[in-house]
PDB file of C-alpha atoms in Angstrom:
ATOM      1  CA  MET A   1     -30.958  -4.581  -5.944  1.00  0.00           C
ATOM      2  CA  LEU A   2     -27.700  -4.910  -5.879  1.00  0.00           C
ATOM      3  CA  LEU A   3     -27.613  -4.872 -10.153  1.00  0.00           C
ATOM      4  CA  GLN A   4     -29.824  -1.682  -9.654  1.00  0.00           C
ATOM      5  CA  LEU A   5     -27.252  -0.011  -6.724  1.00  0.00           C
ATOM      6  CA  PHE A   6     -23.906  -0.648  -8.854  1.00  0.00           C
ATOM      7  CA  ALA A   7     -25.826   0.477 -12.356  1.00  0.00           C
ATOM      8  CA  SER A   8     -26.241   3.676 -10.456  1.00  0.00           C
ATOM      9  CA  ALA A   9     -22.916   3.843  -9.089  1.00  0.00           C
ATOM     10  CA  TYR A  10     -21.369   3.075 -13.352  1.00  0.00           C
ATOM     11  CA  PHE A  11     -23.974   5.706 -14.324  1.00  0.00           C
ATOM     12  CA  GLU A  12     -22.897   8.608 -11.471  1.00  0.00           C
ATOM     13  CA  PHE A  13     -19.250   7.752 -12.042  1.00  0.00           C
ATOM     14  CA  LEU A  14     -19.417   8.503 -15.668  1.00  0.00           C
ATOM     15  CA  GLN A  15     -21.732  11.457 -15.007  1.00  0.00           C
ATOM     16  CA  GLN A  16     -18.822  12.784 -12.396  1.00  0.00           C
ATOM     17  CA  PHE A  17     -15.977  12.009 -14.553  1.00  0.00           C
ATOM     18  CA  ALA A  18     -17.535  14.136 -17.608  1.00  0.00           C
ATOM     19  CA  SER A  19     -18.110  16.959 -15.370  1.00  0.00           C
ATOM     20  CA  LEU A  20     -14.422  16.446 -14.164  1.00  0.00           C
ATOM     21  CA  VAL A  21     -12.972  16.777 -17.446  1.00  0.00           C
ATOM     22  CA  ARG A  22     -15.382  19.940 -18.751  1.00  0.00           C
ATOM     23  CA  ASP A  23     -14.154  22.069 -14.996  1.00  0.00           C
ATOM     24  CA  PRO A  24     -10.947  23.909 -15.164  1.00  0.00           C
ATOM     25  CA  VAL A  25      -9.829  21.974 -11.938  1.00  0.00           C
ATOM     26  CA  GLY A  26      -9.469  18.906 -13.730  1.00  0.00           C
ATOM     27  CA  TYR A  27      -6.930  20.798 -15.964  1.00  0.00           C
ATOM     28  CA  GLY A  28      -5.692  22.534 -12.858  1.00  0.00           C
ATOM     29  CA  VAL A  29      -6.563  25.474 -13.081  1.00  0.00           C
ATOM     30  CA  GLY A  30      -7.335  27.304  -9.770  1.00  0.00           C
ATOM     31  CA  VAL A  31      -5.411  25.040  -7.904  1.00  0.00           C
ATOM     32  CA  PRO A  32      -2.459  25.889  -5.665  1.00  0.00           C
ATOM     33  CA  PRO A  33       0.480  24.804  -7.485  1.00  0.00           C
ATOM     34  CA  GLY A  34       2.321  22.014  -5.677  1.00  0.00           C
ATOM     35  CA  ASP A  35       5.646  21.570  -4.023  1.00  0.00           C
ATOM     36  CA  GLY A  36       6.661  18.386  -6.108  1.00  0.00           C
ATOM     37  CA  ARG A  37       6.618  16.022  -2.685  1.00  0.00           C
ATOM     38  CA  PRO A  38       5.897  12.456  -3.404  1.00  0.00           C
ATOM     39  CA  VAL A  39       2.005  11.602  -3.342  1.00  0.00           C
ATOM     40  CA  LEU A  40       1.406   7.617  -2.954  1.00  0.00           C
ATOM     41  CA  LEU A  41      -1.869   6.292  -4.152  1.00  0.00           C
ATOM     42  CA  ILE A  42      -3.533   3.536  -2.904  1.00  0.00           C
ATOM     43  CA  PRO A  43      -6.799   1.494  -4.963  1.00  0.00           C
ATOM     44  CA  GLY A  44     -10.452   0.188  -3.166  1.00  0.00           C
ATOM     45  CA  PHE A  45     -11.473  -3.332  -2.795  1.00  0.00           C
ATOM     46  CA  THR A  46     -10.804  -4.955  -5.864  1.00  0.00           C
ATOM     47  CA  ALA A  47      -9.744  -2.551  -7.997  1.00  0.00           C
ATOM     48  CA  GLY A  48      -6.246  -1.721  -9.234  1.00  0.00           C
ATOM     49  CA  ASP A  49      -3.374   1.161  -9.721  1.00  0.00           C
ATOM     50  CA  TRP A  50      -5.406   1.440 -12.788  1.00  0.00           C
ATOM     51  CA  SER A  51      -8.340   3.122 -11.142  1.00  0.00           C
ATOM     52  CA  LEU A  52      -6.422   5.681 -10.425  1.00  0.00           C
ATOM     53  CA  GLY A  53      -4.706   7.179 -13.659  1.00  0.00           C
ATOM     54  CA  THR A  54      -6.737  10.117 -14.121  1.00  0.00           C
ATOM     55  CA  MET A  55      -6.025  11.408 -10.185  1.00  0.00           C
ATOM     56  CA  ALA A  56      -2.571  10.226 -10.847  1.00  0.00           C
ATOM     57  CA  ARG A  57      -2.146  12.265 -13.691  1.00  0.00           C
ATOM     58  CA  TRP A  58      -3.914  15.118 -12.236  1.00  0.00           C
ATOM     59  CA  LEU A  59      -1.224  15.204  -9.524  1.00  0.00           C
ATOM     60  CA  GLY A  60       1.308  14.985 -11.805  1.00  0.00           C
ATOM     61  CA  ARG A  61      -0.335  17.958 -13.769  1.00  0.00           C
ATOM     62  CA  VAL A  62      -0.354  20.385 -10.543  1.00  0.00           C
ATOM     63  CA  GLY A  63       2.716  20.011  -9.261  1.00  0.00           C
ATOM     64  CA  TYR A  64       3.917  16.654  -7.419  1.00  0.00           C
ATOM     65  CA  ARG A  65       5.481  13.657  -7.609  1.00  0.00           C
ATOM     66  CA  PRO A  66       2.613  10.323  -8.055  1.00  0.00           C
ATOM     67  CA  TYR A  67       3.491   6.868  -7.340  1.00  0.00           C
ATOM     68  CA  LEU A  68       1.341   3.655  -7.724  1.00  0.00           C
ATOM     69  CA  SER A  69       1.249   1.226  -5.166  1.00  0.00           C
ATOM     70  CA  GLY A  70       1.820  -1.680  -7.598  1.00  0.00           C
ATOM     71  CA  ILE A  71      -1.620  -3.557  -6.803  1.00  0.00           C
ATOM     72  CA  ASP A  72      -3.263  -4.779  -9.352  1.00  0.00           C
ATOM     73  CA  LEU A  73      -6.102  -6.180  -7.547  1.00  0.00           C
ATOM     74  CA  ASN A  74      -6.520  -4.827  -3.854  1.00  0.00           C
ATOM     75  CA  VAL A  75      -8.183  -8.873  -2.480  1.00  0.00           C
ATOM     76  CA  GLY A  76      -7.092 -11.094  -0.442  1.00  0.00           C
ATOM     77  CA  CYS A  77      -4.600 -10.599   2.348  1.00  0.00           C
ATOM     78  CA  PRO A  78      -4.748  -6.920   4.090  1.00  0.00           C
ATOM     79  CA  GLN A  79      -1.796  -7.369   6.197  1.00  0.00           C
ATOM     80  CA  ARG A  80       0.586  -8.727   3.625  1.00  0.00           C
ATOM     81  CA  THR A  81      -0.990  -5.965   1.337  1.00  0.00           C
ATOM     82  CA  MET A  82       0.139  -3.166   3.718  1.00  0.00           C
ATOM     83  CA  GLU A  83       3.472  -4.690   4.339  1.00  0.00           C
ATOM     84  CA  LEU A  84       4.114  -4.963   0.681  1.00  0.00           C
ATOM     85  CA  VAL A  85       3.006  -1.191   0.347  1.00  0.00           C
ATOM     86  CA  GLY A  86       4.760  -0.610   3.985  1.00  0.00           C
ATOM     87  CA  TRP A  87       8.230  -1.242   1.741  1.00  0.00           C
ATOM     88  CA  ARG A  88       7.355   1.274  -0.915  1.00  0.00           C
ATOM     89  CA  VAL A  89       6.319   3.602   1.131  1.00  0.00           C
ATOM     90  CA  GLU A  90       9.833   3.279   2.744  1.00  0.00           C
ATOM     91  CA  LYS A  91      11.533   3.092  -0.765  1.00  0.00           C
ATOM     92  CA  ILE A  92      10.102   6.106  -1.712  1.00  0.00           C
ATOM     93  CA  ALA A  93      10.910   7.817   1.038  1.00  0.00           C
ATOM     94  CA  ARG A  94      14.495   7.365   1.200  1.00  0.00           C
ATOM     95  CA  GLN A  95      14.789   7.881  -2.311  1.00  0.00           C
ATOM     96  CA  SER A  96      12.995  11.227  -2.351  1.00  0.00           C
ATOM     97  CA  GLY A  97      14.417  12.443   0.954  1.00  0.00           C
ATOM     98  CA  GLN A  98      11.043  13.441   2.078  1.00  0.00           C
ATOM     99  CA  ARG A  99       8.078  12.135   3.803  1.00  0.00           C
ATOM    100  CA  VAL A 100       5.060  11.072   1.584  1.00  0.00           C
ATOM    101  CA  THR A 101       1.443  11.601   1.110  1.00  0.00           C
ATOM    102  CA  ILE A 102      -0.629   8.913   1.208  1.00  0.00           C
ATOM    103  CA  ILE A 103      -4.316   9.129  -0.787  1.00  0.00           C
ATOM    104  CA  GLY A 104      -6.562   6.122  -0.715  1.00  0.00           C
ATOM    105  CA  HIS A 105     -10.045   5.151  -2.066  1.00  0.00           C
ATOM    106  CA  SER A 106     -11.698   3.153   0.335  1.00  0.00           C
ATOM    107  CA  LEU A 107      -9.639  -0.045   1.542  1.00  0.00           C
ATOM    108  CA  GLY A 108      -6.889   1.657   0.517  1.00  0.00           C
ATOM    109  CA  GLY A 109      -6.935   4.672   2.931  1.00  0.00           C
ATOM    110  CA  VAL A 110      -7.543   2.105   5.874  1.00  0.00           C
ATOM    111  CA  LEU A 111      -4.362   0.725   4.155  1.00  0.00           C
ATOM    112  CA  GLY A 112      -3.345   4.342   4.088  1.00  0.00           C
ATOM    113  CA  ARG A 113      -3.756   4.936   7.861  1.00  0.00           C
ATOM    114  CA  ALA A 114      -2.339   1.387   9.119  1.00  0.00           C
ATOM    115  CA  ILE A 115       1.218   2.268   7.359  1.00  0.00           C
ATOM    116  CA  ALA A 116       0.847   5.484   8.706  1.00  0.00           C
ATOM    117  CA  ALA A 117       0.735   3.881  12.238  1.00  0.00           C
ATOM    118  CA  ALA A 118       3.090   1.318  11.156  1.00  0.00           C
ATOM    119  CA  ASN A 119       5.831   3.756   9.526  1.00  0.00           C
ATOM    120  CA  PRO A 120       4.875   7.399  10.954  1.00  0.00           C
ATOM    121  CA  ALA A 121       8.602   8.221  10.133  1.00  0.00           C
ATOM    122  CA  TYR A 122       7.937   7.960   6.385  1.00  0.00           C
ATOM    123  CA  VAL A 123       4.309   9.267   6.425  1.00  0.00           C
ATOM    124  CA  ARG A 124       3.934  12.882   6.178  1.00  0.00           C
ATOM    125  CA  GLU A 125      -0.370  12.661   5.877  1.00  0.00           C
ATOM    126  CA  VAL A 126      -3.233  10.213   4.688  1.00  0.00           C
ATOM    127  CA  VAL A 127      -5.950  11.395   2.848  1.00  0.00           C
ATOM    128  CA  ALA A 128      -9.354   8.498   2.752  1.00  0.00           C
ATOM    129  CA  LEU A 129     -11.397   9.055   0.272  1.00  0.00           C
ATOM    130  CA  GLY A 130     -14.674   7.435   1.747  1.00  0.00           C
ATOM    131  CA  SER A 131     -12.749   4.786   3.838  1.00  0.00           C
ATOM    132  CA  PRO A 132     -14.413   2.796   6.631  1.00  0.00           C
ATOM    133  CA  ILE A 133     -11.643   4.050   9.385  1.00  0.00           C
ATOM    134  CA  ARG A 134     -14.102   3.915  12.582  1.00  0.00           C
ATOM    135  CA  ASP A 135     -16.185   0.086  11.985  1.00  0.00           C
ATOM    136  CA  GLY A 136     -13.658  -1.794   9.229  1.00  0.00           C
ATOM    137  CA  TRP A 137     -16.626  -4.492   8.040  1.00  0.00           C
ATOM    138  CA  THR A 138     -19.235  -3.478  10.287  1.00  0.00           C
ATOM    139  CA  GLY A 139     -19.515   0.299   8.241  1.00  0.00           C
ATOM    140  CA  VAL A 140     -20.080  -1.348   5.042  1.00  0.00           C
ATOM    141  CA  HIS A 141     -23.750  -1.074   4.602  1.00  0.00           C
ATOM    142  CA  ASP A 142     -25.767  -4.200   5.281  1.00  0.00           C
ATOM    143  CA  GLN A 143     -27.432  -5.122   1.592  1.00  0.00           C
ATOM    144  CA  VAL A 144     -23.540  -5.067  -0.171  1.00  0.00           C
ATOM    145  CA  ARG A 145     -21.730  -6.358   3.193  1.00  0.00           C
ATOM    146  CA  PRO A 146     -22.548  -9.930   2.009  1.00  0.00           C
ATOM    147  CA  THR A 147     -21.671  -9.699  -1.874  1.00  0.00           C
ATOM    148  CA  LEU A 148     -17.754  -8.321  -0.362  1.00  0.00           C
ATOM    149  CA  GLN A 149     -17.611 -10.676   1.908  1.00  0.00           C
ATOM    150  CA  ALA A 150     -18.351 -13.497  -0.504  1.00  0.00           C
ATOM    151  CA  ILE A 151     -15.814 -11.934  -2.951  1.00  0.00           C
ATOM    152  CA  GLN A 152     -13.056 -11.947  -0.303  1.00  0.00           C
ATOM    153  CA  SER A 153     -13.838 -15.612   0.748  1.00  0.00           C
ATOM    154  CA  PHE A 154     -13.606 -16.731  -2.644  1.00  0.00           C
ATOM    155  CA  TRP A 155     -10.082 -15.281  -3.162  1.00  0.00           C
ATOM    156  CA  GLN A 156      -9.050 -17.269   0.058  1.00  0.00           C
ATOM    157  CA  THR A 157      -9.658 -20.310  -1.450  1.00  0.00           C
ATOM    158  CA  PHE A 158      -6.933 -19.629  -3.573  1.00  0.00           C
ATOM    159  CA  SER A 159      -4.117 -18.253  -0.961  1.00  0.00           C
ATOM    160  CA  ASP A 160      -2.731 -20.018   1.606  1.00  0.00           C
ATOM    161  CA  GLU A 161      -3.880 -17.351   4.131  1.00  0.00           C
ATOM    162  CA  PRO A 162      -6.383 -18.613   6.876  1.00  0.00           C
ATOM    163  CA  GLN A 163     -10.086 -18.455   5.534  1.00  0.00           C
ATOM    164  CA  SER A 164     -10.674 -16.004   7.915  1.00  0.00           C
ATOM    165  CA  CYS A 165      -8.006 -13.328   6.873  1.00  0.00           C
ATOM    166  CA  GLY A 166      -9.483  -9.769   5.629  1.00  0.00           C
ATOM    167  CA  THR A 167     -12.886 -10.908   7.324  1.00  0.00           C
ATOM    168  CA  ALA A 168     -14.387  -9.563  10.581  1.00  0.00           C
ATOM    169  CA  GLU A 169     -13.321 -12.183  12.116  1.00  0.00           C
ATOM    170  CA  CYS A 170      -9.567 -11.813  11.408  1.00  0.00           C
ATOM    171  CA  SER A 171      -7.618 -10.699  14.788  1.00  0.00           C
ATOM    172  CA  CYS A 172      -4.001 -10.112  12.864  1.00  0.00           C
ATOM    173  CA  ALA A 173      -1.824  -7.110  13.287  1.00  0.00           C
ATOM    174  CA  PHE A 174      -4.040  -5.020  10.156  1.00  0.00           C
ATOM    175  CA  VAL A 175      -6.508  -4.634  12.322  1.00  0.00           C
ATOM    176  CA  ALA A 176      -5.201  -2.889  15.411  1.00  0.00           C
ATOM    177  CA  ALA A 177      -3.024  -0.859  13.102  1.00  0.00           C
ATOM    178  CA  ALA A 178      -6.145   0.142  10.851  1.00  0.00           C
ATOM    179  CA  LEU A 179      -8.422   1.706  14.048  1.00  0.00           C
ATOM    180  CA  ALA A 180      -5.876   2.627  15.924  1.00  0.00           C
ATOM    181  CA  PRO A 181      -5.697   6.585  15.861  1.00  0.00           C
ATOM    182  CA  THR A 182      -3.070   8.142  13.159  1.00  0.00           C
ATOM    183  CA  PRO A 183       0.089   8.966  14.512  1.00  0.00           C
ATOM    184  CA  GLY A 184       0.857  11.854  15.970  1.00  0.00           C
ATOM    185  CA  ARG A 185       3.551  13.267  13.283  1.00  0.00           C
ATOM    186  CA  SER A 186       1.527  12.182  10.181  1.00  0.00           C
ATOM    187  CA  ARG A 187      -1.764  14.073   9.744  1.00  0.00           C
ATOM    188  CA  PHE A 188      -5.162  12.421   8.663  1.00  0.00           C
ATOM    189  CA  SER A 189      -8.146  13.946   6.346  1.00  0.00           C
ATOM    190  CA  ALA A 190     -11.128  12.406   5.465  1.00  0.00           C
ATOM    191  CA  ILE A 191     -13.455  12.915   2.282  1.00  0.00           C
ATOM    192  CA  TYR A 192     -16.738  11.102   2.641  1.00  0.00           C
ATOM    193  CA  THR A 193     -20.270  11.451   0.843  1.00  0.00           C
ATOM    194  CA  ARG A 194     -23.551  11.174   2.931  1.00  0.00           C
ATOM    195  CA  ARG A 195     -25.017   9.511  -0.528  1.00  0.00           C
ATOM    196  CA  ASP A 196     -22.355   6.303  -0.560  1.00  0.00           C
ATOM    197  CA  GLU A 197     -24.069   3.548  -1.777  1.00  0.00           C
ATOM    198  CA  ILE A 198     -21.160   0.884  -0.263  1.00  0.00           C
ATOM    199  CA  VAL A 199     -19.408   3.053   3.269  1.00  0.00           C
ATOM    200  CA  GLN A 200     -21.705   4.317   6.021  1.00  0.00           C
ATOM    201  CA  TRP A 201     -20.633   7.766   6.019  1.00  0.00           C
ATOM    202  CA  ARG A 202     -20.753   7.978  10.019  1.00  0.00           C
ATOM    203  CA  SER A 203     -17.673   5.252   9.535  1.00  0.00           C
ATOM    204  CA  CYS A 204     -15.342   8.022   7.208  1.00  0.00           C
ATOM    205  CA  VAL A 205     -15.195  10.261   9.634  1.00  0.00           C
ATOM    206  CA  ASP A 206     -11.989  10.632  11.746  1.00  0.00           C
ATOM    207  CA  ASP A 207     -12.884  12.925  15.317  1.00  0.00           C
ATOM    208  CA  ALA A 208      -9.201  13.562  15.482  1.00  0.00           C
ATOM    209  CA  GLY A 209      -8.757  14.769  11.457  1.00  0.00           C
ATOM    210  CA  SER A 210      -9.492  16.886   9.269  1.00  0.00           C
ATOM    211  CA  ASN A 211     -13.329  15.621   7.703  1.00  0.00           C
ATOM    212  CA  PHE A 212     -14.815  17.208   4.262  1.00  0.00           C
ATOM    213  CA  GLU A 213     -18.054  16.108   2.932  1.00  0.00           C
ATOM    214  CA  VAL A 214     -19.112  15.848  -1.147  1.00  0.00           C
ATOM    215  CA  SER A 215     -21.743  14.985  -2.814  1.00  0.00           C
ATOM    216  CA  GLY A 216     -22.188  11.769  -5.456  1.00  0.00           C
ATOM    217  CA  LEU A 217     -21.415   8.481  -4.494  1.00  0.00           C
ATOM    218  CA  HIS A 218     -18.822   5.752  -3.475  1.00  0.00           C
ATOM    219  CA  ALA A 219     -17.362   4.587  -6.338  1.00  0.00           C
ATOM    220  CA  SER A 220     -16.818   8.065  -8.171  1.00  0.00           C
ATOM    221  CA  LEU A 221     -15.324   9.507  -5.576  1.00  0.00           C
ATOM    222  CA  ILE A 222     -11.751   8.895  -7.643  1.00  0.00           C
ATOM    223  CA  VAL A 223     -13.041  11.584 -10.581  1.00  0.00           C
ATOM    224  CA  ASN A 224     -15.404  13.694  -8.191  1.00  0.00           C
ATOM    225  CA  ARG A 225     -14.262  17.696  -9.348  1.00  0.00           C
ATOM    226  CA  GLU A 226     -15.187  18.615  -5.378  1.00  0.00           C
ATOM    227  CA  VAL A 227     -12.667  15.943  -4.227  1.00  0.00           C
ATOM    228  CA  TYR A 228     -10.009  17.772  -6.552  1.00  0.00           C
ATOM    229  CA  ARG A 229     -10.627  20.709  -5.448  1.00  0.00           C
ATOM    230  CA  ILE A 230     -10.324  19.559  -1.645  1.00  0.00           C
ATOM    231  CA  LEU A 231      -7.319  17.565  -1.942  1.00  0.00           C
ATOM    232  CA  GLY A 232      -5.548  20.683  -3.856  1.00  0.00           C
ATOM    233  CA  SER A 233      -5.806  22.905  -0.401  1.00  0.00           C
ATOM    234  CA  ILE A 234      -5.164  20.133   1.742  1.00  0.00           C
ATOM    235  CA  LEU A 235      -1.541  19.027  -0.050  1.00  0.00           C
ATOM    236  CA  ALA A 236      -1.170  23.077   0.195  1.00  0.00           C
ATOM    237  CA  GLU A 237      -1.727  23.777   3.505  1.00  0.00           C
ATOM    238  CA  ALA A 238       1.996  22.918   4.572  1.00  0.00           C
ATOM    239  CA  PRO A 239       4.857  22.193   2.699  1.00  0.00           C
ATOM    240  CA  GLY A 240       6.888  18.526   2.763  1.00  0.00           C
ATOM    241  CA  GLU A 241       8.843  17.483   5.659  1.00  0.00           C
ATOM    242  CA  SER A 242      12.200  15.457   5.159  1.00  0.00           C
ATOM    243  CA  ALA A 243      11.997  11.426   6.052  1.00  0.00           C
ATOM    244  CA  ALA A 244      14.248   9.503   8.615  1.00  0.00           C
ATOM    245  CA  ALA A 245      17.029   8.549   7.248  1.00  0.00           C
TER     246      ALA A 245
END
């Protein structure tokens, strides 16, 4: 069952990427020009910055300054990851003089939301792609949750963190920050698909934010041409804002 699920997701990813390459939006055609503001990308669970190379190049092409998170493999203690990426957000904001836009895929969107809650002076907005921002682990489909939790638990055997770190039993500050409402100074947008094979789509929707539905599956959201069109519109809605001194 899982092998069929992942095989289907892999082939759909290739189809979505091919569609993006053939579509003018992949080259920035018809996308409102950017204003040079900094945009930080955060990868999903078990992925790294390498997974967001296509999106980073596209952001640079349409006029923004893309930054990668420094994450090689997004597993382990999310609280520690939140702190490390939060420091990077603060550094980018201070160097650029502008508040940072965060785009996160899956767990990356949850991390982005938590970082915004902890650093509202440095985060302009968060755009989450297929992120279970309402329910955490319980927002993951039953058929894949045990596998993902097993990966997290296995990784914990190589770290000094508690065995419950990053699981549904974890009670660290990250859990509260991730499920907290996005601060008033930081906008939040969710892009989701009802066909999501990893996350239950209702867990991605924020009643207080802006929500956009696209077609496709979970993994391919990072190369989905519908997502790129929506990102272009979201980023163009308002000018950048200065960061706190």
